[in-house]
Amino acid sequence: GQSLEQPSEVTAVEGAIVQINCTYQTSGFYGLSWYQQHDGGAPTFLSYNALDGLEETGRFSSFLSRSDSYGYLLLQELQMKDSASYFCAVRDSSYKLIFGSGTRLLVRP
Amino acid sequence: GAVVSQHPSWVICKSGTSVKIECRSLDFQATTMFWYRQFPKQSLMLMATSNEGSKATYEQGVEKDKFLINHASLTLSTLTVTSAHPEDSSFYICSAFTTGVNEKLFFGSGTQLSVL
C-alpha cells in the first residue's frame, strides 16, 4: 500500500518561513509533488522533485531525500494569501498521484 | 500553459438522477486522465484512471457501475454519477498530465455536486 504523512495544521506569522514535512511509504516512487489548494478551489501545482535535493521556485522550495522517504515544502516571506491547504503527493509509474492528508496553513498578521 | 477545463463547476440535483461532468484538455492531448473526489476538509481520493479508447481503471471501493467514465477522445473524459444519492455529494476533480521534459499534472477547476 501507499501512505503519506504530513502535519494537519501549521500556523505562522506574515513574513516568516514555514516548513511542511511529508514522509511516505509507497510501493513505487516516481517523484514527490506539492499542491496548494484554497478553500473551494482546485489544487494548483507548486513543485515536483524526482531526484534528491532542493528545488527552488520563487518563495517556495521543495526538498526530497529518497533514502529517507522524506520531503518538505519551504515557504519563505509568508503572505496572507499563502493561507491554504498544502498536499504532498507521490507519483507512481502509471502517473497516478496519491495524496497526503493535507496540511492547513494559517498565516497570521 | 496547459489548461484543463471542467464543467459544470457546480450542480444541484435530486436524488435518483444522473449527473455528467466533463473534463477537457484545452491545448494538449491527454491519453490518460484521472478523476478524484474530495469531501470537505479531506484529501483528494483517486477514483479512477480514464484511458482514451479503453475501459477506465477503478480504485478499490469505487463502484464502476455508479461512476461511469468515458474517454472518447484525446481531449475529453466524462464522469457520470448515476442514480445520485446525498452521500455522493462531494467535490469532483479531474486531472490530466503533459508528458515530456516539463511533465506536469494539471487539474480542472472541480465540480461541486450537491444531491438533495
PDB file of C-alpha atoms in Angstrom:
ATOM      1  CA  GLY A   1       0.000   0.000   0.000  1.00  0.00           C
ATOM      2  CA  GLN A   2       0.894   3.622  -0.093  1.00  0.00           C
ATOM      3  CA  SER A   3       0.656   6.234   2.620  1.00  0.00           C
ATOM      4  CA  LEU A   4       1.841   9.761   3.082  1.00  0.00           C
ATOM      5  CA  GLU A   5       2.007  11.632   6.360  1.00  0.00           C
ATOM      6  CA  GLN A   6       2.065  15.346   6.861  1.00  0.00           C
ATOM      7  CA  PRO A   7       1.062  17.610   9.753  1.00  0.00           C
ATOM      8  CA  SER A   8      -2.606  18.523   9.844  1.00  0.00           C
ATOM      9  CA  GLU A   9      -2.133  22.197  10.692  1.00  0.00           C
ATOM     10  CA  VAL A  10       0.629  24.782  10.796  1.00  0.00           C
ATOM     11  CA  THR A  11       0.381  28.388  11.927  1.00  0.00           C
ATOM     12  CA  ALA A  12       2.914  31.109  11.151  1.00  0.00           C
ATOM     13  CA  VAL A  13       3.119  34.880  11.007  1.00  0.00           C
ATOM     14  CA  GLU A  14       3.355  37.017   7.937  1.00  0.00           C
ATOM     15  CA  GLY A  15       6.905  37.364   6.668  1.00  0.00           C
ATOM     16  CA  ALA A  16       8.122  34.235   8.401  1.00  0.00           C
ATOM     17  CA  ILE A  17       9.389  30.949   6.981  1.00  0.00           C
ATOM     18  CA  VAL A  18       7.475  27.707   7.375  1.00  0.00           C
ATOM     19  CA  GLN A  19       8.388  24.138   6.536  1.00  0.00           C
ATOM     20  CA  ILE A  20       5.804  21.449   5.859  1.00  0.00           C
ATOM     21  CA  ASN A  21       7.157  17.922   6.103  1.00  0.00           C
ATOM     22  CA  CYS A  22       5.992  14.836   4.284  1.00  0.00           C
ATOM     23  CA  THR A  23       7.033  11.239   4.827  1.00  0.00           C
ATOM     24  CA  TYR A  24       5.878   8.499   2.530  1.00  0.00           C
ATOM     25  CA  GLN A  25       5.668   4.754   2.222  1.00  0.00           C
ATOM     26  CA  THR A  26       4.998   3.596  -1.303  1.00  0.00           C
ATOM     27  CA  SER A  27       5.375   0.502  -3.393  1.00  0.00           C
ATOM     28  CA  GLY A  28       6.687   2.547  -6.304  1.00  0.00           C
ATOM     29  CA  PHE A  29       8.111   6.039  -6.412  1.00  0.00           C
ATOM     30  CA  TYR A  30       8.478   8.369  -9.351  1.00  0.00           C
ATOM     31  CA  GLY A  31       8.564  11.712  -7.649  1.00  0.00           C
ATOM     32  CA  LEU A  32       7.103  13.871  -4.921  1.00  0.00           C
ATOM     33  CA  SER A  33       4.831  16.759  -5.787  1.00  0.00           C
ATOM     34  CA  TRP A  34       3.332  19.596  -3.805  1.00  0.00           C
ATOM     35  CA  TYR A  35      -0.012  21.232  -4.423  1.00  0.00           C
ATOM     36  CA  GLN A  36      -1.746  24.244  -2.942  1.00  0.00           C
ATOM     37  CA  GLN A  37      -5.496  24.380  -2.517  1.00  0.00           C
ATOM     38  CA  HIS A  38      -7.522  27.324  -1.322  1.00  0.00           C
ATOM     39  CA  ASP A  39     -10.942  26.676   0.182  1.00  0.00           C
ATOM     40  CA  GLY A  40     -13.458  25.951  -2.557  1.00  0.00           C
ATOM     41  CA  GLY A  41     -10.815  25.816  -5.261  1.00  0.00           C
ATOM     42  CA  ALA A  42      -8.956  23.148  -7.168  1.00  0.00           C
ATOM     43  CA  PRO A  43      -5.376  22.142  -6.358  1.00  0.00           C
ATOM     44  CA  THR A  44      -2.647  24.051  -8.121  1.00  0.00           C
ATOM     45  CA  PHE A  45       0.787  22.653  -8.820  1.00  0.00           C
ATOM     46  CA  LEU A  46       3.670  24.066  -6.809  1.00  0.00           C
ATOM     47  CA  SER A  47       6.677  21.829  -7.331  1.00  0.00           C
ATOM     48  CA  TYR A  48       7.945  18.386  -8.254  1.00  0.00           C
ATOM     49  CA  ASN A  49      11.029  16.512  -7.070  1.00  0.00           C
ATOM     50  CA  ALA A  50      12.130  13.373  -8.831  1.00  0.00           C
ATOM     51  CA  LEU A  51      15.699  13.435  -7.562  1.00  0.00           C
ATOM     52  CA  ASP A  52      17.253  14.198  -4.192  1.00  0.00           C
ATOM     53  CA  GLY A  53      17.903  17.790  -3.373  1.00  0.00           C
ATOM     54  CA  LEU A  54      16.310  21.177  -3.294  1.00  0.00           C
ATOM     55  CA  GLU A  55      14.140  22.719  -5.990  1.00  0.00           C
ATOM     56  CA  GLU A  56      13.512  26.433  -5.738  1.00  0.00           C
ATOM     57  CA  THR A  57      10.676  28.337  -7.362  1.00  0.00           C
ATOM     58  CA  GLY A  58      10.410  31.867  -6.114  1.00  0.00           C
ATOM     59  CA  ARG A  59       9.331  31.950  -2.487  1.00  0.00           C
ATOM     60  CA  PHE A  60       8.636  28.222  -2.500  1.00  0.00           C
ATOM     61  CA  SER A  61      11.236  25.476  -2.298  1.00  0.00           C
ATOM     62  CA  SER A  62      10.843  21.733  -2.088  1.00  0.00           C
ATOM     63  CA  PHE A  63      13.290  19.140  -0.875  1.00  0.00           C
ATOM     64  CA  LEU A  64      13.481  15.393  -1.358  1.00  0.00           C
ATOM     65  CA  SER A  65      15.505  12.649   0.265  1.00  0.00           C
ATOM     66  CA  ARG A  66      14.634   9.336  -1.339  1.00  0.00           C
ATOM     67  CA  SER A  67      16.776   7.339   1.077  1.00  0.00           C
ATOM     68  CA  ASP A  68      14.738   8.762   3.961  1.00  0.00           C
ATOM     69  CA  SER A  69      11.401   8.679   2.092  1.00  0.00           C
ATOM     70  CA  TYR A  70      11.043  12.275   3.159  1.00  0.00           C
ATOM     71  CA  GLY A  71      10.441  15.632   1.652  1.00  0.00           C
ATOM     72  CA  TYR A  72       9.391  19.099   2.663  1.00  0.00           C
ATOM     73  CA  LEU A  73       7.929  22.260   1.257  1.00  0.00           C
ATOM     74  CA  LEU A  74       9.513  25.500   2.403  1.00  0.00           C
ATOM     75  CA  LEU A  75       7.575  28.714   2.145  1.00  0.00           C
ATOM     76  CA  GLN A  76       9.503  31.942   2.647  1.00  0.00           C
ATOM     77  CA  GLU A  77       8.352  35.519   3.189  1.00  0.00           C
ATOM     78  CA  LEU A  78       4.904  34.288   4.056  1.00  0.00           C
ATOM     79  CA  GLN A  79       1.972  36.316   2.843  1.00  0.00           C
ATOM     80  CA  MET A  80      -1.629  36.249   3.962  1.00  0.00           C
ATOM     81  CA  LYS A  81      -2.633  34.774   0.620  1.00  0.00           C
ATOM     82  CA  ASP A  82      -0.492  31.714   1.399  1.00  0.00           C
ATOM     83  CA  SER A  83      -3.141  30.568   3.873  1.00  0.00           C
ATOM     84  CA  ALA A  84      -4.377  27.396   2.242  1.00  0.00           C
ATOM     85  CA  SER A  85      -4.090  23.625   2.373  1.00  0.00           C
ATOM     86  CA  TYR A  86      -0.913  22.065   1.074  1.00  0.00           C
ATOM     87  CA  PHE A  87      -0.775  18.499  -0.151  1.00  0.00           C
ATOM     88  CA  CYS A  88       2.201  16.322  -0.862  1.00  0.00           C
ATOM     89  CA  ALA A  89       1.645  13.605  -3.415  1.00  0.00           C
ATOM     90  CA  VAL A  90       3.618  10.665  -4.692  1.00  0.00           C
ATOM     91  CA  ARG A  91       3.520   9.634  -8.335  1.00  0.00           C
ATOM     92  CA  ASP A  92       3.723   6.026  -9.312  1.00  0.00           C
ATOM     93  CA  SER A  93       4.812   4.502 -12.612  1.00  0.00           C
ATOM     94  CA  SER A  94       1.341   4.917 -14.122  1.00  0.00           C
ATOM     95  CA  TYR A  95       1.276   8.650 -13.422  1.00  0.00           C
ATOM     96  CA  LYS A  96      -1.272   8.212 -10.660  1.00  0.00           C
ATOM     97  CA  LEU A  97      -0.924  10.672  -7.825  1.00  0.00           C
ATOM     98  CA  ILE A  98      -1.567   9.543  -4.277  1.00  0.00           C
ATOM     99  CA  PHE A  99      -2.152  12.475  -1.971  1.00  0.00           C
ATOM    100  CA  GLY A 100      -1.298  13.040   1.652  1.00  0.00           C
ATOM    101  CA  SER A 101      -3.985  14.155   4.044  1.00  0.00           C
ATOM    102  CA  GLY A 102      -3.043  17.801   3.641  1.00  0.00           C
ATOM    103  CA  THR A 103      -1.624  20.500   5.878  1.00  0.00           C
ATOM    104  CA  ARG A 104      -3.738  23.517   6.617  1.00  0.00           C
ATOM    105  CA  LEU A 105      -1.524  26.602   6.815  1.00  0.00           C
ATOM    106  CA  LEU A 106      -2.806  29.661   8.610  1.00  0.00           C
ATOM    107  CA  VAL A 107      -0.810  32.836   8.164  1.00  0.00           C
ATOM    108  CA  ARG A 108      -1.448  35.472  10.787  1.00  0.00           C
ATOM    109  CA  PRO A 109      -0.678  39.188  10.565  1.00  0.00           C
TER     110      PRO A 109
ATOM    111  CA  GLY B   1       0.485  26.789 -20.167  1.00  0.00           C
ATOM    112  CA  ALA B   2      -1.587  23.652 -20.277  1.00  0.00           C
ATOM    113  CA  VAL B   3      -5.197  24.079 -19.250  1.00  0.00           C
ATOM    114  CA  VAL B   4      -7.766  21.559 -18.138  1.00  0.00           C
ATOM    115  CA  SER B   5     -11.362  22.694 -18.314  1.00  0.00           C
ATOM    116  CA  GLN B   6     -14.019  21.060 -16.163  1.00  0.00           C
ATOM    117  CA  HIS B   7     -17.751  21.637 -16.484  1.00  0.00           C
ATOM    118  CA  PRO B   8     -20.035  22.273 -14.721  1.00  0.00           C
ATOM    119  CA  SER B   9     -18.433  23.965 -11.753  1.00  0.00           C
ATOM    120  CA  TRP B  10     -21.369  23.173  -9.544  1.00  0.00           C
ATOM    121  CA  VAL B  11     -24.558  21.197  -9.832  1.00  0.00           C
ATOM    122  CA  ILE B  12     -27.535  20.544  -7.608  1.00  0.00           C
ATOM    123  CA  CYS B  13     -29.721  17.586  -8.418  1.00  0.00           C
ATOM    124  CA  LYS B  14     -32.465  15.478  -6.954  1.00  0.00           C
ATOM    125  CA  SER B  15     -31.757  12.065  -5.506  1.00  0.00           C
ATOM    126  CA  GLY B  16     -32.004   9.366  -8.144  1.00  0.00           C
ATOM    127  CA  THR B  17     -30.957  11.482 -11.105  1.00  0.00           C
ATOM    128  CA  SER B  18     -27.740  11.174 -13.080  1.00  0.00           C
ATOM    129  CA  VAL B  19     -25.145  13.890 -13.457  1.00  0.00           C
ATOM    130  CA  LYS B  20     -22.456  14.159 -16.128  1.00  0.00           C
ATOM    131  CA  ILE B  21     -19.211  16.017 -15.549  1.00  0.00           C
ATOM    132  CA  GLU B  22     -16.903  16.881 -18.438  1.00  0.00           C
ATOM    133  CA  CYS B  23     -13.156  17.271 -18.358  1.00  0.00           C
ATOM    134  CA  ARG B  24     -11.295  18.698 -21.364  1.00  0.00           C
ATOM    135  CA  SER B  25      -7.637  19.270 -22.024  1.00  0.00           C
ATOM    136  CA  LEU B  26      -7.665  22.511 -23.992  1.00  0.00           C
ATOM    137  CA  ASP B  27      -4.212  22.749 -25.527  1.00  0.00           C
ATOM    138  CA  PHE B  28      -2.741  19.300 -25.257  1.00  0.00           C
ATOM    139  CA  GLN B  29      -3.724  15.711 -25.834  1.00  0.00           C
ATOM    140  CA  ALA B  30      -4.254  13.563 -22.784  1.00  0.00           C
ATOM    141  CA  THR B  31      -4.323   9.825 -23.278  1.00  0.00           C
ATOM    142  CA  THR B  32      -4.853   9.441 -19.568  1.00  0.00           C
ATOM    143  CA  MET B  33      -6.965  11.484 -17.213  1.00  0.00           C
ATOM    144  CA  PHE B  34      -7.678  10.949 -13.547  1.00  0.00           C
ATOM    145  CA  TRP B  35     -10.815  11.507 -11.527  1.00  0.00           C
ATOM    146  CA  TYR B  36     -10.622  12.441  -7.855  1.00  0.00           C
ATOM    147  CA  ARG B  37     -13.208  13.013  -5.180  1.00  0.00           C
ATOM    148  CA  GLN B  38     -12.747  15.266  -2.202  1.00  0.00           C
ATOM    149  CA  PHE B  39     -15.006  15.520   0.823  1.00  0.00           C
ATOM    150  CA  PRO B  40     -14.893  18.682   2.949  1.00  0.00           C
ATOM    151  CA  LYS B  41     -11.623  19.170   4.805  1.00  0.00           C
ATOM    152  CA  GLN B  42     -10.281  15.869   3.484  1.00  0.00           C
ATOM    153  CA  SER B  43      -7.686  14.902   0.942  1.00  0.00           C
ATOM    154  CA  LEU B  44      -8.195  14.051  -2.690  1.00  0.00           C
ATOM    155  CA  MET B  45      -9.027  10.421  -3.210  1.00  0.00           C
ATOM    156  CA  LEU B  46      -8.332   8.878  -6.582  1.00  0.00           C
ATOM    157  CA  MET B  47     -11.460   7.282  -8.002  1.00  0.00           C
ATOM    158  CA  ALA B  48     -10.369   6.046 -11.384  1.00  0.00           C
ATOM    159  CA  THR B  49      -7.937   6.348 -14.232  1.00  0.00           C
ATOM    160  CA  SER B  50      -9.522   7.200 -17.545  1.00  0.00           C
ATOM    161  CA  ASN B  51      -7.779   5.831 -20.627  1.00  0.00           C
ATOM    162  CA  GLU B  52      -8.595   7.051 -24.112  1.00  0.00           C
ATOM    163  CA  GLY B  53     -10.201   4.329 -26.179  1.00  0.00           C
ATOM    164  CA  SER B  54     -10.346   1.745 -23.410  1.00  0.00           C
ATOM    165  CA  LYS B  55     -12.108   0.993 -20.176  1.00  0.00           C
ATOM    166  CA  ALA B  56     -11.361   3.021 -17.110  1.00  0.00           C
ATOM    167  CA  THR B  57      -9.450   1.526 -14.219  1.00  0.00           C
ATOM    168  CA  TYR B  58     -11.221   1.981 -10.920  1.00  0.00           C
ATOM    169  CA  GLU B  59      -9.650   2.175  -7.488  1.00  0.00           C
ATOM    170  CA  GLN B  60     -10.670  -0.293  -4.844  1.00  0.00           C
ATOM    171  CA  GLY B  61     -14.018   0.533  -3.326  1.00  0.00           C
ATOM    172  CA  VAL B  62     -15.251   2.687  -6.206  1.00  0.00           C
ATOM    173  CA  GLU B  63     -18.365   1.331  -7.900  1.00  0.00           C
ATOM    174  CA  LYS B  64     -17.763   1.280 -11.633  1.00  0.00           C
ATOM    175  CA  ASP B  65     -21.489   0.937 -12.382  1.00  0.00           C
ATOM    176  CA  LYS B  66     -22.248   4.024 -10.375  1.00  0.00           C
ATOM    177  CA  PHE B  67     -19.428   6.212 -11.630  1.00  0.00           C
ATOM    178  CA  LEU B  68     -19.350   5.767 -15.381  1.00  0.00           C
ATOM    179  CA  ILE B  69     -16.267   7.075 -17.114  1.00  0.00           C
ATOM    180  CA  ASN B  70     -15.943   7.613 -20.836  1.00  0.00           C
ATOM    181  CA  HIS B  71     -12.767   8.806 -22.534  1.00  0.00           C
ATOM    182  CA  ALA B  72     -13.864   9.021 -26.131  1.00  0.00           C
ATOM    183  CA  SER B  73     -11.187  11.347 -27.419  1.00  0.00           C
ATOM    184  CA  LEU B  74      -7.709  12.562 -26.566  1.00  0.00           C
ATOM    185  CA  THR B  75      -9.125  15.764 -25.121  1.00  0.00           C
ATOM    186  CA  LEU B  76     -12.316  14.721 -23.368  1.00  0.00           C
ATOM    187  CA  SER B  77     -13.195  12.485 -20.451  1.00  0.00           C
ATOM    188  CA  THR B  78     -16.595  12.384 -18.788  1.00  0.00           C
ATOM    189  CA  LEU B  79     -17.697  11.142 -15.401  1.00  0.00           C
ATOM    190  CA  THR B  80     -21.366  10.278 -14.946  1.00  0.00           C
ATOM    191  CA  VAL B  81     -22.676   9.819 -11.442  1.00  0.00           C
ATOM    192  CA  THR B  82     -25.668   7.539 -11.946  1.00  0.00           C
ATOM    193  CA  SER B  83     -28.665   7.488  -9.620  1.00  0.00           C
ATOM    194  CA  ALA B  84     -27.029  10.033  -7.371  1.00  0.00           C
ATOM    195  CA  HIS B  85     -27.740   9.993  -3.654  1.00  0.00           C
ATOM    196  CA  PRO B  86     -26.949  12.528  -0.927  1.00  0.00           C
ATOM    197  CA  GLU B  87     -23.852  10.590   0.092  1.00  0.00           C
ATOM    198  CA  ASP B  88     -22.445  11.231  -3.395  1.00  0.00           C
ATOM    199  CA  SER B  89     -22.370  14.944  -2.649  1.00  0.00           C
ATOM    200  CA  SER B  90     -18.729  15.901  -2.963  1.00  0.00           C
ATOM    201  CA  PHE B  91     -16.160  17.896  -4.889  1.00  0.00           C
ATOM    202  CA  TYR B  92     -15.118  16.010  -8.027  1.00  0.00           C
ATOM    203  CA  ILE B  93     -11.877  16.968  -9.748  1.00  0.00           C
ATOM    204  CA  CYS B  94     -10.338  15.716 -12.946  1.00  0.00           C
ATOM    205  CA  SER B  95      -6.720  15.943 -13.943  1.00  0.00           C
ATOM    206  CA  ALA B  96      -4.533  15.299 -16.937  1.00  0.00           C
ATOM    207  CA  PHE B  97      -0.822  15.348 -17.419  1.00  0.00           C
ATOM    208  CA  THR B  98       1.527  16.582 -20.082  1.00  0.00           C
ATOM    209  CA  THR B  99       4.480  14.369 -20.832  1.00  0.00           C
ATOM    210  CA  GLY B 100       7.984  15.288 -21.827  1.00  0.00           C
ATOM    211  CA  VAL B 101      10.622  17.443 -20.220  1.00  0.00           C
ATOM    212  CA  ASN B 102       8.153  19.680 -18.458  1.00  0.00           C
ATOM    213  CA  GLU B 103       5.915  16.901 -17.266  1.00  0.00           C
ATOM    214  CA  LYS B 104       3.170  18.223 -15.054  1.00  0.00           C
ATOM    215  CA  LEU B 105      -0.214  17.194 -13.835  1.00  0.00           C
ATOM    216  CA  PHE B 106      -2.916  19.810 -14.270  1.00  0.00           C
ATOM    217  CA  PHE B 107      -6.227  19.863 -12.510  1.00  0.00           C
ATOM    218  CA  GLY B 108      -9.598  21.003 -13.680  1.00  0.00           C
ATOM    219  CA  SER B 109     -11.404  23.597 -11.593  1.00  0.00           C
ATOM    220  CA  GLY B 110     -13.578  20.961  -9.957  1.00  0.00           C
ATOM    221  CA  THR B 111     -17.294  20.285  -9.751  1.00  0.00           C
ATOM    222  CA  GLN B 112     -19.217  20.671  -6.527  1.00  0.00           C
ATOM    223  CA  LEU B 113     -22.078  18.174  -6.586  1.00  0.00           C
ATOM    224  CA  SER B 114     -24.932  18.530  -4.146  1.00  0.00           C
ATOM    225  CA  VAL B 115     -27.596  15.835  -4.164  1.00  0.00           C
ATOM    226  CA  LEU B 116     -30.831  16.725  -2.405  1.00  0.00           C
TER     227      LEU B 116
END
